[in-house]
Tab-separated table of C-alpha atoms in Angstrom:
chain	number	residue	atom	x	y	z
A	1	UNK	CA	36.462	82.569	-3.307
A	2	UNK	CA	39.794	81.555	-1.819
A	3	UNK	CA	42.914	80.391	-3.662
A	4	UNK	CA	44.510	77.287	-2.194
A	5	UNK	CA	48.070	76.183	-2.613
A	6	UNK	CA	48.503	73.437	-5.156
A	7	UNK	CA	47.572	70.119	-3.574
A	8	UNK	CA	48.914	66.690	-4.506
A	9	UNK	CA	46.663	64.275	-6.333
A	10	UNK	CA	44.353	62.124	-4.189
A	11	UNK	CA	46.327	58.896	-4.651
A	12	UNK	CA	45.622	55.929	-2.389
A	13	UNK	CA	42.538	55.130	-0.333
A	14	UNK	CA	43.770	53.561	2.874
A	15	UNK	CA	42.455	56.562	4.851
A	16	UNK	CA	38.932	55.411	3.973
A	17	UNK	CA	39.559	52.132	5.820
A	18	UNK	CA	40.041	54.274	8.929
A	19	UNK	CA	36.662	55.843	8.213
A	20	UNK	CA	35.194	52.332	7.888
A	21	UNK	CA	36.602	51.484	11.335
A	22	UNK	CA	35.160	54.689	12.811
A	23	UNK	CA	31.862	53.914	11.058
A	24	UNK	CA	31.774	50.519	12.795
A	25	UNK	CA	32.633	52.118	16.130
A	26	UNK	CA	29.844	54.675	15.743
A	27	UNK	CA	27.357	51.926	14.900
A	28	UNK	CA	28.183	49.971	18.070
A	29	UNK	CA	28.121	53.185	20.119
A	30	UNK	CA	24.611	54.015	18.993
A	31	UNK	CA	23.251	50.488	19.360
A	32	UNK	CA	24.336	50.613	22.998
A	33	UNK	CA	22.901	54.116	23.439
A	34	UNK	CA	19.570	53.429	21.717
A	35	UNK	CA	18.509	50.100	23.218
A	36	UNK	CA	16.920	51.660	26.285
A	37	UNK	CA	14.930	54.119	24.163
A	38	UNK	CA	13.340	51.302	22.146
A	39	UNK	CA	12.672	49.245	25.255
A	40	UNK	CA	11.326	52.229	27.212
A	41	UNK	CA	7.600	51.726	26.400
A	42	UNK	CA	7.721	48.083	27.563
A	43	UNK	CA	9.978	48.769	30.554
A	44	UNK	CA	7.780	51.691	31.527
A	45	UNK	CA	4.760	49.420	31.658
A	46	UNK	CA	6.671	46.619	33.431
A	47	UNK	CA	8.417	48.840	35.971
A	48	UNK	CA	5.616	51.455	36.178
A	49	UNK	CA	7.592	54.512	35.039
A	50	UNK	CA	5.809	57.752	34.243
A	51	UNK	CA	7.139	60.397	31.817
A	52	UNK	CA	9.034	62.182	34.597
A	53	UNK	CA	10.711	58.916	35.720
A	54	UNK	CA	11.957	58.318	32.196
A	55	UNK	CA	12.988	61.962	31.998
A	56	UNK	CA	15.181	61.474	35.101
A	57	UNK	CA	16.851	58.432	33.538
A	58	UNK	CA	17.563	60.419	30.367
A	59	UNK	CA	18.753	63.347	32.493
A	60	UNK	CA	21.249	61.082	34.300
A	61	UNK	CA	22.716	60.054	30.945
A	62	UNK	CA	22.886	63.653	29.751
A	63	UNK	CA	24.624	64.854	32.924
A	64	UNK	CA	27.234	62.088	32.721
A	65	UNK	CA	27.621	62.563	28.972
A	66	UNK	CA	28.237	66.289	29.430
A	67	UNK	CA	30.771	65.789	32.215
A	68	UNK	CA	32.418	62.933	30.353
A	69	UNK	CA	33.132	65.179	27.380
A	70	UNK	CA	35.338	67.415	29.517
A	71	UNK	CA	37.238	64.392	30.816
A	72	UNK	CA	37.491	62.406	27.601
A	73	UNK	CA	38.285	65.321	25.289
A	74	UNK	CA	41.373	66.255	27.296
A	75	UNK	CA	42.338	62.598	27.735
A	76	UNK	CA	42.255	61.981	23.975
A	77	UNK	CA	44.398	65.056	23.329
A	78	UNK	CA	46.886	63.922	25.971
A	79	UNK	CA	47.207	60.235	25.091
A	80	UNK	CA	46.048	60.308	21.473
A	81	UNK	CA	42.947	58.721	19.944
A	82	UNK	CA	44.191	55.130	20.075
A	83	UNK	CA	44.588	54.876	23.865
A	84	UNK	CA	41.991	57.501	24.745
A	85	UNK	CA	39.257	55.876	22.683
A	86	UNK	CA	40.133	52.412	24.001
A	87	UNK	CA	39.493	53.713	27.524
A	88	UNK	CA	36.172	55.213	26.398
A	89	UNK	CA	35.005	51.946	24.769
A	90	UNK	CA	35.831	49.990	27.930
A	91	UNK	CA	33.843	52.340	30.163
A	92	UNK	CA	30.746	52.572	27.973
A	93	UNK	CA	30.618	48.796	27.451
A	94	UNK	CA	30.634	48.279	31.224
A	95	UNK	CA	27.773	50.771	31.535
A	96	UNK	CA	25.814	49.055	28.781
A	97	UNK	CA	26.104	45.654	30.470
A	98	UNK	CA	25.082	47.201	33.814
A	99	UNK	CA	21.583	47.885	32.405
A	100	UNK	CA	20.942	44.162	32.569
A	101	UNK	CA	21.325	44.221	36.370
A	102	UNK	CA	19.118	47.296	37.029
A	103	UNK	CA	15.667	46.969	38.581
A	104	UNK	CA	14.730	50.493	39.663
A	105	UNK	CA	14.794	54.008	38.272
A	106	UNK	CA	17.898	54.625	40.407
A	107	UNK	CA	19.579	51.507	39.029
A	108	UNK	CA	18.955	52.553	35.444
A	109	UNK	CA	20.190	56.058	36.235
A	110	UNK	CA	23.463	54.594	37.565
A	111	UNK	CA	23.936	52.440	34.444
A	112	UNK	CA	23.248	55.444	32.215
A	113	UNK	CA	25.849	57.481	34.105
A	114	UNK	CA	28.618	54.951	33.344
A	115	UNK	CA	27.423	54.619	29.753
A	116	UNK	CA	27.344	58.401	29.317
A	117	UNK	CA	30.850	58.980	30.642
A	118	UNK	CA	32.302	56.386	28.274
A	119	UNK	CA	30.292	57.382	25.212
A	120	UNK	CA	31.396	60.993	25.664
A	121	UNK	CA	34.795	59.927	24.313
A	122	UNK	CA	33.368	58.901	20.958
A	123	UNK	CA	33.147	62.132	18.984
A	124	UNK	CA	36.367	63.680	20.355
A	125	UNK	CA	38.100	60.514	19.107
A	126	UNK	CA	36.280	60.583	15.755
A	127	UNK	CA	37.121	64.205	14.993
A	128	UNK	CA	40.690	63.962	16.311
A	129	UNK	CA	41.254	60.825	14.200
A	130	UNK	CA	39.701	62.485	11.140
A	131	UNK	CA	41.936	65.528	11.584
A	132	UNK	CA	44.957	63.207	11.538
A	133	UNK	CA	43.848	61.248	8.478
A	134	UNK	CA	42.116	63.854	6.256
A	135	UNK	CA	42.972	67.339	4.951
A	136	UNK	CA	40.508	70.203	5.391
A	137	UNK	CA	39.077	69.968	1.872
A	138	UNK	CA	37.962	66.346	2.428
A	139	UNK	CA	37.372	66.255	6.174
A	140	UNK	CA	33.677	67.198	6.361
A	141	UNK	CA	32.833	64.532	3.781
A	142	UNK	CA	34.731	61.922	5.814
A	143	UNK	CA	33.066	63.035	9.049
A	144	UNK	CA	29.704	62.960	7.258
A	145	UNK	CA	30.159	59.255	6.534
A	146	UNK	CA	31.075	58.527	10.153
A	147	UNK	CA	28.216	60.683	11.410
A	148	UNK	CA	25.785	58.750	9.219
A	149	UNK	CA	26.602	55.629	11.227
A	150	UNK	CA	24.756	57.123	14.190
A	151	UNK	CA	21.533	56.382	12.369
A	152	UNK	CA	22.738	52.986	11.136
A	153	UNK	CA	23.251	52.141	14.803
A	154	UNK	CA	19.724	53.316	15.595
A	155	UNK	CA	18.275	51.303	12.699
A	156	UNK	CA	20.160	48.141	13.675
A	157	UNK	CA	19.082	48.374	17.308
A	158	UNK	CA	15.583	47.094	16.569
A	159	UNK	CA	16.775	44.016	14.589
A	160	UNK	CA	19.310	43.357	17.336
A	161	UNK	CA	16.541	43.340	19.931
A	162	UNK	CA	14.337	41.234	17.653
A	163	UNK	CA	17.135	38.674	17.215
A	164	UNK	CA	17.982	38.286	20.885
A	165	UNK	CA	14.516	38.740	22.404
A	166	UNK	CA	12.306	37.379	19.632
A	167	UNK	CA	14.271	34.707	17.786
A	168	UNK	CA	16.641	33.553	20.540
A	169	UNK	CA	14.145	34.114	23.352
A	170	UNK	CA	16.346	36.086	25.754
A	171	UNK	CA	14.852	38.571	28.179
A	172	UNK	CA	15.816	42.230	28.125
A	173	UNK	CA	18.319	41.690	30.953
A	174	UNK	CA	20.224	38.950	29.137
A	175	UNK	CA	20.118	41.012	25.934
A	176	UNK	CA	21.899	43.950	27.561
A	177	UNK	CA	24.544	41.634	28.972
A	178	UNK	CA	25.197	39.561	25.831
A	179	UNK	CA	25.329	42.551	23.471
A	180	UNK	CA	28.224	43.813	25.573
A	181	UNK	CA	30.292	41.484	23.370
A	182	UNK	CA	29.904	44.060	20.574
A	183	UNK	CA	31.876	46.549	22.634
A	184	UNK	CA	34.516	43.967	23.507
A	185	UNK	CA	34.978	43.124	19.820
A	186	UNK	CA	35.186	46.809	18.920
A	187	UNK	CA	37.871	47.386	21.555
A	188	UNK	CA	39.998	44.561	20.140
A	189	UNK	CA	39.594	45.828	16.563
A	190	UNK	CA	40.480	49.402	17.522
A	191	UNK	CA	43.667	48.447	19.371
A	192	UNK	CA	44.730	46.178	16.519
A	193	UNK	CA	43.961	48.399	13.528
A	194	UNK	CA	44.269	52.073	14.481
A	195	UNK	CA	47.436	54.155	14.239
A	196	UNK	CA	48.391	57.558	12.839
A	197	UNK	CA	49.157	57.753	9.091
A	198	UNK	CA	52.948	57.840	9.398
A	199	UNK	CA	53.062	54.793	11.674
A	200	UNK	CA	50.482	52.650	9.907
A	201	UNK	CA	52.818	51.160	7.312
A	202	UNK	CA	49.859	51.040	4.888
A	203	UNK	CA	49.878	54.575	3.472
A	204	UNK	CA	51.712	55.345	0.239
A	205	UNK	CA	53.916	58.409	-0.079
A	206	UNK	CA	51.395	59.993	-2.439
A	207	UNK	CA	48.473	59.421	-0.084
A	208	UNK	CA	50.505	60.717	2.863
A	209	UNK	CA	51.295	63.865	0.875
A	210	UNK	CA	47.552	64.379	0.291
A	211	UNK	CA	46.714	63.786	3.957
A	212	UNK	CA	49.399	66.225	5.125
A	213	UNK	CA	49.128	68.919	2.450
A	214	UNK	CA	47.410	71.501	4.676
A	215	UNK	CA	49.706	74.293	5.965
A	216	UNK	CA	51.918	73.061	8.835
A	217	UNK	CA	50.818	73.829	12.390
A	218	UNK	CA	53.094	75.949	14.544
A	219	UNK	CA	51.188	75.854	17.829
A	220	UNK	CA	52.708	73.581	20.455
A	221	UNK	CA	51.564	74.866	23.857
A	222	UNK	CA	48.037	73.813	24.763
A	223	UNK	CA	45.813	74.040	27.797
A	224	UNK	CA	42.207	74.401	28.909
A	225	UNK	CA	42.656	77.966	30.109
A	226	UNK	CA	43.985	79.131	26.747
A	227	UNK	CA	41.451	77.154	24.733
A	228	UNK	CA	38.637	78.709	26.774
A	229	UNK	CA	39.846	82.243	26.019
A	230	UNK	CA	39.129	82.003	22.315
A	231	UNK	CA	35.812	83.146	20.885
A	232	UNK	CA	36.113	80.343	18.321
A	233	UNK	CA	35.765	77.791	21.129
A	234	UNK	CA	32.511	79.345	22.245
A	235	UNK	CA	31.242	79.647	18.684
A	236	UNK	CA	31.407	75.862	18.473
A	237	UNK	CA	30.154	75.285	22.028
A	238	UNK	CA	27.140	77.585	21.678
A	239	UNK	CA	26.041	75.815	18.487
A	240	UNK	CA	26.343	72.429	20.203
A	241	UNK	CA	24.335	73.712	23.177
A	242	UNK	CA	21.512	74.796	20.874
A	243	UNK	CA	21.343	71.873	18.431
A	244	UNK	CA	22.449	68.694	20.249
A	245	UNK	CA	19.201	68.537	22.279
A	246	UNK	CA	17.232	68.022	19.048
A	247	UNK	CA	19.124	64.802	18.299
A	248	UNK	CA	18.747	63.601	21.881
A	249	UNK	CA	15.032	64.341	21.689
A	250	UNK	CA	14.657	62.231	18.556
A	251	UNK	CA	16.822	59.458	19.935
A	252	UNK	CA	15.100	59.094	23.304
A	253	UNK	CA	11.517	60.225	22.648
A	254	UNK	CA	10.780	59.269	19.032
A	255	UNK	CA	9.815	55.653	19.900
A	256	UNK	CA	7.490	56.983	22.596
A	257	UNK	CA	6.005	59.538	20.176
A	258	UNK	CA	5.094	56.887	17.609
A	259	UNK	CA	3.828	54.554	20.345
A	260	UNK	CA	1.526	57.195	21.857
A	261	UNK	CA	0.440	58.961	18.638
A	262	UNK	CA	0.098	56.168	16.089
A	263	UNK	CA	0.179	53.046	18.275
A	264	UNK	CA	3.308	51.849	16.467
A	265	UNK	CA	6.091	49.976	18.267
A	266	UNK	CA	9.249	50.900	16.346
A	267	UNK	CA	11.143	47.842	17.548
A	268	UNK	CA	8.489	45.617	15.963
A	269	UNK	CA	7.392	47.674	12.937
A	270	UNK	CA	10.789	48.694	11.591
A	271	UNK	CA	10.008	50.387	8.282
A	272	UNK	CA	9.120	53.857	9.656
A	273	UNK	CA	12.386	53.986	11.611
A	274	UNK	CA	14.401	52.738	8.635
A	275	UNK	CA	12.923	55.402	6.338
A	276	UNK	CA	13.501	58.249	8.804
A	277	UNK	CA	17.052	57.328	9.619
A	278	UNK	CA	18.085	56.518	6.051
A	279	UNK	CA	16.934	60.033	5.156
A	280	UNK	CA	19.116	61.335	7.954
A	281	UNK	CA	22.067	59.364	6.515
A	282	UNK	CA	21.585	61.124	3.193
A	283	UNK	CA	21.685	64.427	5.041
A	284	UNK	CA	24.844	63.537	6.947
A	285	UNK	CA	26.782	62.427	3.868
A	286	UNK	CA	25.254	65.066	1.584
A	287	UNK	CA	25.975	67.938	3.964
A	288	UNK	CA	29.593	66.855	4.356
A	289	UNK	CA	29.918	66.402	0.596
A	290	UNK	CA	28.424	69.824	-0.169
A	291	UNK	CA	30.762	71.868	2.002
A	292	UNK	CA	33.777	69.788	0.919
A	293	UNK	CA	32.782	70.283	-2.718
A	294	UNK	CA	32.486	74.037	-2.222
A	295	UNK	CA	35.961	74.080	-0.659
A	296	UNK	CA	37.416	72.097	-3.559
A	297	UNK	CA	35.829	74.584	-5.988
A	298	UNK	CA	37.717	77.403	-4.279
A	299	UNK	CA	35.143	78.855	-1.875
A	300	UNK	CA	36.340	79.832	1.572
A	301	UNK	CA	35.835	77.515	4.518
A	302	UNK	CA	33.755	80.258	6.129
A	303	UNK	CA	31.312	80.363	3.209
A	304	UNK	CA	31.214	76.603	2.601
A	305	UNK	CA	30.460	75.622	6.191
A	306	UNK	CA	27.960	78.385	7.000
A	307	UNK	CA	25.897	78.246	3.804
A	308	UNK	CA	25.591	74.475	4.199
A	309	UNK	CA	24.491	74.853	7.827
A	310	UNK	CA	21.846	77.422	6.860
A	311	UNK	CA	20.462	75.087	4.196
A	312	UNK	CA	20.487	72.278	6.767
A	313	UNK	CA	18.450	74.346	9.217
A	314	UNK	CA	15.847	75.027	6.520
A	315	UNK	CA	15.273	71.267	6.226
A	316	UNK	CA	14.106	71.155	9.863
A	317	UNK	CA	11.326	73.747	9.403
A	318	UNK	CA	8.640	71.227	8.238
A	319	UNK	CA	8.793	69.683	11.722
A	320	UNK	CA	6.313	72.441	12.652
A	321	UNK	CA	3.605	70.554	10.750
A	322	UNK	CA	4.105	67.073	12.206
A	323	UNK	CA	1.755	67.172	15.193
A	324	UNK	CA	-1.169	68.282	12.990
A	325	UNK	CA	-0.891	65.183	10.802
A	326	UNK	CA	-3.046	62.076	11.009
A	327	UNK	CA	-1.093	60.229	8.326
A	328	UNK	CA	1.820	58.368	9.876
A	329	UNK	CA	3.838	58.131	6.658
A	330	UNK	CA	3.652	61.866	6.039
A	331	UNK	CA	4.891	62.359	9.591
A	332	UNK	CA	7.700	59.885	8.868
A	333	UNK	CA	8.709	61.872	5.759
A	334	UNK	CA	8.786	65.226	7.558
A	335	UNK	CA	10.621	63.882	10.607
A	336	UNK	CA	13.077	62.156	8.259
A	337	UNK	CA	13.701	65.452	6.453
A	338	UNK	CA	14.290	67.172	9.796
A	339	UNK	CA	16.720	64.431	10.828
A	340	UNK	CA	18.534	64.843	7.488
A	341	UNK	CA	18.857	68.562	8.172
A	342	UNK	CA	20.195	67.941	11.657
A	343	UNK	CA	22.787	65.423	10.496
A	344	UNK	CA	23.917	67.672	7.642
A	345	UNK	CA	24.325	70.501	10.148
A	346	UNK	CA	26.152	68.194	12.567
A	347	UNK	CA	28.665	66.959	9.962
A	348	UNK	CA	29.695	70.541	9.271
A	349	UNK	CA	29.632	71.626	12.901
A	350	UNK	CA	31.954	68.759	13.858
A	351	UNK	CA	34.352	69.948	11.148
A	352	UNK	CA	34.744	73.422	12.669
A	353	UNK	CA	37.230	72.613	15.504
A	354	UNK	CA	39.891	71.160	13.160
A	355	UNK	CA	39.159	74.046	10.754
A	356	UNK	CA	40.067	76.548	13.477
A	357	UNK	CA	42.336	74.744	15.971
A	358	UNK	CA	45.554	72.668	15.812
A	359	UNK	CA	45.176	68.894	16.014
A	360	UNK	CA	46.433	68.676	19.598
A	361	UNK	CA	43.611	70.926	20.768
A	362	UNK	CA	40.788	69.339	18.751
A	363	UNK	CA	39.772	66.747	21.358
A	364	UNK	CA	39.557	69.382	24.092
A	365	UNK	CA	37.497	71.770	21.941
A	366	UNK	CA	35.170	68.934	20.920
A	367	UNK	CA	34.958	68.002	24.598
A	368	UNK	CA	34.001	71.508	25.671
A	369	UNK	CA	31.408	71.672	22.893
A	370	UNK	CA	30.115	68.252	23.859
A	371	UNK	CA	29.785	69.438	27.446
A	372	UNK	CA	27.728	72.399	26.243
A	373	UNK	CA	25.586	70.063	24.115
A	374	UNK	CA	25.154	67.764	27.089
A	375	UNK	CA	23.978	70.663	29.257
A	376	UNK	CA	21.483	71.514	26.547
A	377	UNK	CA	20.414	67.877	26.532
A	378	UNK	CA	19.959	67.957	30.310
A	379	UNK	CA	17.681	70.967	29.988
A	380	UNK	CA	15.790	69.142	27.258
A	381	UNK	CA	15.454	65.963	29.319
A	382	UNK	CA	14.189	67.840	32.357
A	383	UNK	CA	11.738	69.969	30.394
A	384	UNK	CA	10.340	67.568	27.787
A	385	UNK	CA	9.083	65.037	30.325
A	386	UNK	CA	7.441	67.806	32.356
A	387	UNK	CA	5.873	69.393	29.250
A	388	UNK	CA	4.459	66.052	28.104
A	389	UNK	CA	3.014	65.366	31.556
A	390	UNK	CA	1.364	68.809	31.626
A	391	UNK	CA	0.096	68.767	28.020
A	392	UNK	CA	-1.033	65.159	28.007
A	393	UNK	CA	1.675	64.055	25.573
A	394	UNK	CA	1.412	66.927	23.070
A	395	UNK	CA	4.670	67.535	21.176
A	396	UNK	CA	3.696	70.754	19.328
A	397	UNK	CA	5.654	73.202	21.497
A	398	UNK	CA	8.654	70.862	21.618
A	399	UNK	CA	8.866	70.438	17.826
A	400	UNK	CA	8.375	74.174	17.276
A	401	UNK	CA	11.418	74.930	19.439
A	402	UNK	CA	13.491	72.490	17.361
A	403	UNK	CA	12.920	74.490	14.173
A	404	UNK	CA	14.451	77.702	15.553
A	405	UNK	CA	17.709	76.553	17.128
A	406	UNK	CA	19.706	75.926	13.925
A	407	UNK	CA	19.378	79.513	12.754
A	408	UNK	CA	20.276	80.773	16.229
A	409	UNK	CA	23.332	78.500	16.130
A	410	UNK	CA	24.559	79.862	12.788
A	411	UNK	CA	24.016	83.417	14.062
A	412	UNK	CA	26.054	82.611	17.172
A	413	UNK	CA	28.876	81.074	15.125
A	414	UNK	CA	28.962	84.082	12.807
A	415	UNK	CA	28.975	86.537	15.708
A	416	UNK	CA	31.795	84.786	17.587
A	417	UNK	CA	33.827	83.515	14.598
A	418	UNK	CA	32.892	85.715	11.637
A	419	UNK	CA	35.679	84.324	9.399
A	420	UNK	CA	36.330	80.905	11.007
A	421	UNK	CA	39.949	82.051	11.227
A	422	UNK	CA	42.699	79.673	12.326
A	423	UNK	CA	43.758	80.059	15.953
A	424	UNK	CA	47.442	80.922	15.920
A	425	UNK	CA	47.998	80.858	19.687
A	426	UNK	CA	46.331	78.437	22.071
């Protein structure tokens, strides 16, 4: 266990309004990202895509998303989260609207490229903002709440499509275009409401003391070349490379899995999706709470983060059984448990860069890790479509691979950053 310097009382709650704003932003981000996945079965039939065609569209997003992380992470560190994230929102909203004008596989690939570049700025902004507004002992819990909004966005995508396409009678093209207003509204809210704690004018002295009670940072000189030299950077990046593809798999292929296996259209029959993703929300918040609670009880950051990530990986193991099941609801329960494990792992993994690096390097480290995760997602996108074409849509090998990567990720983190020590020179 580790002794911490006496911390001020947690007085004031304005910092949680910042989390609410980031929660909203994450929800809009994932609605925009998920719409194509839910529409894919219908668009595939209308536009005559095969599995490999859809795989190429997903691959285009992953390639742009990976590259965008390198660009956006550095941009957010340079200009700060307020301006950097505003740029990201503008780009991804333009890409989202562009889907409504696409007619071919190439057209959808181009729209996904713009979307991917913009959306790559999301998590660097989230973690950089959280590092400015929350101390280490509370940060994973805060990030867990924001991370849970990824699944809220996924859940709300189906009702959004039902409203515009079912109730209001719009086609899928008009729906992509009109829902671009969500991004425009988010951009306005972000520019109006976000600032750092000292400039907000809303934070009491007591709350500011709590936010800033971590030891002061002494590192001032930053740069990609120095960030890339540290093993801690690659500890984070290797874990993202291994585990991000699992989330992308669930996001882009889960509707197709339920359509092909159980004949269920998740944008029409919503309950299975709601159950799975609400379970993942519990994992996201619970995983962040657990490691934060361990820190507050005096355990080291190294112990708190890693033991929580190991427990999270264990929750994914039942995914091995899913393809042998005939009962859809049992499959929903096991996939939901796996999603909870992933989101718990993710909340803690996203907390590692501010644990180890100064605030002005966090966006760049998150960006490099996001690039690694995007490369992993590209490999996933290229391979999953091919495997499904070869195996006739059998997901057994794919799900089996998902159960292993979390333990490999923790092993990689422990090998490269055995103590999660603070980087004193960047």
